[in-house]
Coordinates of C-alpha atoms and ligand atoms in Angstrom, one line a residue:
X1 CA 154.6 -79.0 41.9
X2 CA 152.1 -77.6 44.1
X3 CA 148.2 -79.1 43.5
X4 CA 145.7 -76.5 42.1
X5 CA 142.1 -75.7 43.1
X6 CA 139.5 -73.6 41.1
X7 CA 137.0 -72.1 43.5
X8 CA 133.8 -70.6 42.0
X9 CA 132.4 -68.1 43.8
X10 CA 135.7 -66.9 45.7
X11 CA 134.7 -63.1 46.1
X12 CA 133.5 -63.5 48.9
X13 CA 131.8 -66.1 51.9
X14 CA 132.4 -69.5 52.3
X15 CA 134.2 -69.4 48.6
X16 CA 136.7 -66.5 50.0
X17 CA 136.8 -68.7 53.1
X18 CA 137.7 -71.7 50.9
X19 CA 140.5 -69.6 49.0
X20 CA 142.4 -68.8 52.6
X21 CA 142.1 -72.4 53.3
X22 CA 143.5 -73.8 50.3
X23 CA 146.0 -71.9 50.3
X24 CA 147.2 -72.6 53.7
X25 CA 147.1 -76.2 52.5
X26 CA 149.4 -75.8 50.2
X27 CA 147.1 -75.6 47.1
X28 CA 148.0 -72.7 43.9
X29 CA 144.6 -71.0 43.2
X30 CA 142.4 -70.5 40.1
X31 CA 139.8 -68.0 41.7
X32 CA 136.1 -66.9 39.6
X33 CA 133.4 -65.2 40.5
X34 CA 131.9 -61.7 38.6
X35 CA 134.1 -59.3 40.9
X36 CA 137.3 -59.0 39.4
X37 CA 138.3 -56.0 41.8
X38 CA 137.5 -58.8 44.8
X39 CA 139.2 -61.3 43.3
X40 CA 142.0 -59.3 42.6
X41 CA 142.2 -58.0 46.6
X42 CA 142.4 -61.5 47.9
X43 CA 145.0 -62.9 45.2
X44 CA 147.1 -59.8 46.7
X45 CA 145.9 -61.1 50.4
X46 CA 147.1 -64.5 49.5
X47 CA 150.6 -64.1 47.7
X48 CA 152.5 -66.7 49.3
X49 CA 150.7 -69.0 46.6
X50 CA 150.0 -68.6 43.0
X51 CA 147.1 -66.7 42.2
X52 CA 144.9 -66.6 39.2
X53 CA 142.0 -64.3 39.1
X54 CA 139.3 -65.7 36.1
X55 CA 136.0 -63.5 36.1
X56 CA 133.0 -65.1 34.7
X57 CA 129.5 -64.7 35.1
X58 CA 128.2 -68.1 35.6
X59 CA 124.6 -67.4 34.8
X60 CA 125.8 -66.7 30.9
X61 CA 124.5 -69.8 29.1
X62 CA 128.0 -71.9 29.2
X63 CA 129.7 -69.9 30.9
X64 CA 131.3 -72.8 32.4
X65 CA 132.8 -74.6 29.4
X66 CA 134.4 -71.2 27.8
X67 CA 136.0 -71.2 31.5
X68 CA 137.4 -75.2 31.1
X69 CA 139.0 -73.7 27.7
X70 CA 140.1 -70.9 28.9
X71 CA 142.3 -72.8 31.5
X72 CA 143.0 -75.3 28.6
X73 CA 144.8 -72.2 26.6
X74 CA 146.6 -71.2 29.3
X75 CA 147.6 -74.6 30.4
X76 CA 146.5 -74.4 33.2
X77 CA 145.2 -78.3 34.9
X78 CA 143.5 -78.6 38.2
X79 CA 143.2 -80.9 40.6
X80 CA 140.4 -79.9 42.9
X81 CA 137.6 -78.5 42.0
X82 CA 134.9 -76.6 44.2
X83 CA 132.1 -75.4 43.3
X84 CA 130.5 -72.9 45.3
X85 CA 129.1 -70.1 43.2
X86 CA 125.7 -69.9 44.4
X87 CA 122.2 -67.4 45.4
X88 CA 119.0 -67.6 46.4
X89 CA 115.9 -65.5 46.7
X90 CA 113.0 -65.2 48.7
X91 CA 109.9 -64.6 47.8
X92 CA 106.6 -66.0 46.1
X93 CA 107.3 -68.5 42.7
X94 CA 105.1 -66.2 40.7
X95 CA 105.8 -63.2 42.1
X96 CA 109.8 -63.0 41.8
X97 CA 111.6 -62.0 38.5
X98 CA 111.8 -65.3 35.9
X99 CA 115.1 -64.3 34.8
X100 CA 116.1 -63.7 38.0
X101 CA 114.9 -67.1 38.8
X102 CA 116.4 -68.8 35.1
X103 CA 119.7 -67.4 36.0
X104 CA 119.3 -68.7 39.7
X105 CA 119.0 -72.0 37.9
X106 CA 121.8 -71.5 35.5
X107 CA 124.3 -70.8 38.4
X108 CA 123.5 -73.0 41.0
X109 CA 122.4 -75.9 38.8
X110 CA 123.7 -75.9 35.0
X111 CA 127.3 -74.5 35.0
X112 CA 127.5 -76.7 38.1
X113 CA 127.5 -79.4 35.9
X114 CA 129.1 -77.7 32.9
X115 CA 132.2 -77.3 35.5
X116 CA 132.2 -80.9 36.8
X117 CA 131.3 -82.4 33.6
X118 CA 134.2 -80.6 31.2
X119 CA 137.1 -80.9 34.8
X120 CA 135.7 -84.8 35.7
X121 CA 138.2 -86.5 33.0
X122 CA 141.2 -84.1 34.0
X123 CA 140.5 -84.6 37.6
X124 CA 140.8 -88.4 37.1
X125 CA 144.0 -88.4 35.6
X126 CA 145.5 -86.3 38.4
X127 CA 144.1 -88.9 40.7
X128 CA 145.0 -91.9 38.5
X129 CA 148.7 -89.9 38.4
X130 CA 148.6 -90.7 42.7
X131 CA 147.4 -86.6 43.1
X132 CA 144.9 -86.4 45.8
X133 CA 141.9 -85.0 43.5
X134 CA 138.4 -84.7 43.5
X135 CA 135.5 -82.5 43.5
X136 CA 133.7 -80.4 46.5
X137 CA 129.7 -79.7 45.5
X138 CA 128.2 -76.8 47.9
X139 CA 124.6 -77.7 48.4
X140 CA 122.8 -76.9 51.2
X141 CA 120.2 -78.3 53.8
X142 CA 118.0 -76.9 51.6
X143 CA 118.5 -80.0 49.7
X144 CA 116.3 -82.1 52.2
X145 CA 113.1 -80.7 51.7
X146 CA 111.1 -78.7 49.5
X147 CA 111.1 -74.8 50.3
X148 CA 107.9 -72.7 50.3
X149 CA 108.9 -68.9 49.1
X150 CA 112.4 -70.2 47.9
X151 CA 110.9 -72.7 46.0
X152 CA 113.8 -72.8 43.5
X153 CA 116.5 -72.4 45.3
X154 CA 115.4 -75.5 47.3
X155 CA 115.2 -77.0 44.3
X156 CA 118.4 -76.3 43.2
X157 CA 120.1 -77.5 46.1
X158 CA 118.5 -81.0 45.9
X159 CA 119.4 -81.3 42.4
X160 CA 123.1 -80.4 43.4
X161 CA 122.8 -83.0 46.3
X162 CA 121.4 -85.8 44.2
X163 CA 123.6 -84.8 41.3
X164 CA 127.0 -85.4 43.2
X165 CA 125.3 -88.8 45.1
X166 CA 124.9 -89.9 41.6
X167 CA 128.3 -89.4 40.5
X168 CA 130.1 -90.3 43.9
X169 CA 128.4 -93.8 43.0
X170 CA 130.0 -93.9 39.3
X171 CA 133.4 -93.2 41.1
X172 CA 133.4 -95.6 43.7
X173 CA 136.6 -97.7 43.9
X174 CA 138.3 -94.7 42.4
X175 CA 140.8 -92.5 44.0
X176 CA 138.8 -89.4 42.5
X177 CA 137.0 -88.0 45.5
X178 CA 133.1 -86.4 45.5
X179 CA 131.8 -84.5 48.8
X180 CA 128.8 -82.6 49.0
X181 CA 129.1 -79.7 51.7
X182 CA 125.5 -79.0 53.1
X183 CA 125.5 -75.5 55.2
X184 CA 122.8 -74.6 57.2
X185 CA 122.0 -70.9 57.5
X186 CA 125.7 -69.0 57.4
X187 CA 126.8 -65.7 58.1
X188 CA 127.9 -64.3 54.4
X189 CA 126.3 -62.2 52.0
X190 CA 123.8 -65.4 50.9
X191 CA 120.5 -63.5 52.6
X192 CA 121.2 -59.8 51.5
X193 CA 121.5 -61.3 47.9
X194 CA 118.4 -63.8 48.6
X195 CA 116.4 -60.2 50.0
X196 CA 116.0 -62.8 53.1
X197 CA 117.2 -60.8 56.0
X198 CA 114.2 -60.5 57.8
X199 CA 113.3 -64.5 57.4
X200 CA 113.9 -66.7 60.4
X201 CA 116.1 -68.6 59.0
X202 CA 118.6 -65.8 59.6
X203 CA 118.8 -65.4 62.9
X204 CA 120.5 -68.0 63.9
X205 CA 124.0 -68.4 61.6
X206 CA 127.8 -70.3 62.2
X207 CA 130.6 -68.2 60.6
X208 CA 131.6 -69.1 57.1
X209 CA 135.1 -69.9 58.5
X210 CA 133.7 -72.3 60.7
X211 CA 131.6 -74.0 57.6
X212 CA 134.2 -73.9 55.2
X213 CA 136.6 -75.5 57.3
X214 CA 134.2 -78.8 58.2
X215 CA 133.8 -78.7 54.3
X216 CA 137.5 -78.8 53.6
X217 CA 138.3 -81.1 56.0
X218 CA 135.6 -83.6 55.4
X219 CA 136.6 -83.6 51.7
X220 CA 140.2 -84.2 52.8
X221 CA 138.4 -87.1 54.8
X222 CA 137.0 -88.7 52.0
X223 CA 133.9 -87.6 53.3
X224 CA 130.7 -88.2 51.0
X225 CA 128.3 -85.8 52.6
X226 CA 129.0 -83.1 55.6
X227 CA 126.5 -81.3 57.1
X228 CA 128.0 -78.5 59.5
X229 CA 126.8 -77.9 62.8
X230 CA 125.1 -80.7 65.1
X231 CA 121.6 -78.5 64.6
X232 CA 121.8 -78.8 60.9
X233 CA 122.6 -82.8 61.3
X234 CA 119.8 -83.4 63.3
X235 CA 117.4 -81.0 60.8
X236 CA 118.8 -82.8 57.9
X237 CA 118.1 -86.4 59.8
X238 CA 114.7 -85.5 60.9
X239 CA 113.7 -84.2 57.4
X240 CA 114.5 -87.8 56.3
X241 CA 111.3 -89.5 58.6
X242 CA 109.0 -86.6 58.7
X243 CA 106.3 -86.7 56.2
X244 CA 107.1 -84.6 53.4
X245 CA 104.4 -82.1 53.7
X246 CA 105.7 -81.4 56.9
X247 CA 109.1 -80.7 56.2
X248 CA 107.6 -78.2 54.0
X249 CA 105.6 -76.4 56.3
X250 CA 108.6 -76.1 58.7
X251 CA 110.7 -74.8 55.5
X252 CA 108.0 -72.5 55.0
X253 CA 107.8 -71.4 58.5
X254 CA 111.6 -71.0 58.6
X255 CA 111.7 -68.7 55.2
X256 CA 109.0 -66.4 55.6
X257 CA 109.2 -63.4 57.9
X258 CA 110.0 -63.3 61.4
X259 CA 106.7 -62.2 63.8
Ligands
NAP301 N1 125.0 -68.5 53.5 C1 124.2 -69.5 53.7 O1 123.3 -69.5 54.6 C2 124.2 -70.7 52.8 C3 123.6 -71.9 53.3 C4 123.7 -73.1 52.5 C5 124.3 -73.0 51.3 N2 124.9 -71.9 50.9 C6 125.6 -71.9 49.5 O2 126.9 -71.5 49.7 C7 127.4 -71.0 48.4 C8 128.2 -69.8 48.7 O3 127.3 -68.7 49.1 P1 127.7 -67.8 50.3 O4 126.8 -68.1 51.4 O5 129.1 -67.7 50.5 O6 127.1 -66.4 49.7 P2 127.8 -65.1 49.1 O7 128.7 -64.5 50.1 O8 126.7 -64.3 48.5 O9 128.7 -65.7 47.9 C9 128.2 -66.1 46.7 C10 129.3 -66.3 45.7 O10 128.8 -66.7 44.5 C11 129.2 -65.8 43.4 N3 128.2 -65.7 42.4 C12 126.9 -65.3 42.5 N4 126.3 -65.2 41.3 C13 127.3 -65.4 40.4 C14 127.3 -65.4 39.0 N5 126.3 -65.1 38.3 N6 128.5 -65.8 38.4 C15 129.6 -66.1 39.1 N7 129.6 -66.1 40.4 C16 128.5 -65.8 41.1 C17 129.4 -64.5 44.1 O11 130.4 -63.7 43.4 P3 130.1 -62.4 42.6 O12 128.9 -61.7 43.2 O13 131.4 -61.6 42.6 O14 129.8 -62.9 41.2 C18 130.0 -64.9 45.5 O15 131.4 -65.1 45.4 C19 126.2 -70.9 47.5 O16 126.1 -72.0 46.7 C20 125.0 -70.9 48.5 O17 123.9 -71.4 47.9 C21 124.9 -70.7 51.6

């Protein structure tokens, strides 16, 4: 039987990106996100494996565990799990929406762990049963540094990094496998959604194919961490010895409006 993956965030971007490649691994596909009419196009685009189209709206208070039982009820049992599902915004703290911000949060943070916590125990009996299994986190470089006028989203992003460090550690010596993927800026619909388009941290993007592809492949690897792009490794290095405040300044540089 083939392995299955459930990809948040598959409507589009690196998470459509991950579908295609999934696929053409060999992997049947649970696909979320809120666009059903998307999700529905690319389970049509990618018919030579089993599709299953589950919308959700993962900044609904837990969201993510009435997704876990609705795969319980249909039988359905996973062995890969990525979570991607993911925005930002740009702007001032104070000045930006606070629901817009608390769902922020609730995406790219809490039903990021709903998801890993309720799929962990399933995912390690697949990999105790000799299934290659595991988990793929999307973070971001974000996660190195705070992030002046994308405060939270930085914030968010370091939470996910030290979140799947932390549990990488508990499964050390297992066969259940934890990879953080941290992009760098990439060409999807992240900095429409974020209202960043003019920052100049979008000018200079790899193609989501390109960055979903070191992802999958690192996580096939046994990677813990991969950073795309030799630009974003050295940022991600550099933000490690430069003093904090620094970093920031260069973050805040980097997100506020081209000159
Ligand atoms: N692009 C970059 O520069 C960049 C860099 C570093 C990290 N990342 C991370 O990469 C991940 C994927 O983003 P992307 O760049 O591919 O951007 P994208 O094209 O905007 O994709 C975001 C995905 O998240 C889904 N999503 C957003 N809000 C959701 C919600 N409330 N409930 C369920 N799904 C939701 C979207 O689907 P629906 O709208 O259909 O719900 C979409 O499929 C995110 O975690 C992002 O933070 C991106």
């Amino acid at each position: 039987m083939k392995p299955t993956v459930l990809i948040t965030g598959a409507s589009s971007g690196l998470g459509y990106e991950f579908a295609k490649l999934f696929a053409a691994n060999g992997y049947n596909l649970v696909l979320t996100a809120r666009n059903e009419e998307k999700l529905q196009q690319i389970k049509e685009e990618l018919s030579h494996v089993d599709v299953m189209v589950a919308p959700k709206d993962l900044s609904q208070p837990h969201s993510g565990e009435e997704l876990y039982q609705q795969l319980l009820d249909q039988d359905v049992s996973i062995n890969v799990l990525v979570n991607n599902a993911g925005f930002g915004l740009n702007g001032e703290f104070d000045k930006l929406s606070l629901k817009q911000q608390q769902e922020m949060i609730q995406v790219n943070m809490t039903s990021l762990t709903d998801l890993t916590y309720c799929f962990l125990p399933e995912i390690k009996k697949q990999a105790n049963a000799g299934h290659f299994s595991g988990i793929l986190n999307v973070a971001s470089t974000a996660a190195f540094q705070p992030g002046p006028y994308m405060s939270v989203y930085y914030a968010s992003k370091a939470y996910v990094l030290s979140l799947s460090e932390g549990i990488a550690g508990e499964l050390k010596g297992t066969d259940v496998q934890m990879t953080t993927l941290c992009p760098g800026a990439t060409e999807t619909n992240f900095f429409k959604t974020a209202k960043a388009e003019n920052a100049k941290l979008a000018q200079s993007t790899m193609s989501a194919g390109a960055v979903a592809k070191e992802g999958f492949e690192g996580f096939i690897k046994r990677q813990q961490i991969v950073i795309p792009g030799r630009m974003n490794a050295v940022g991600a290095f550099a933000a490690k010895f430069l003093p904090r405040s620094l970093a920031s300044n260069l973050a805040k540089r980097f997100n506020g409006a081209q000159s």
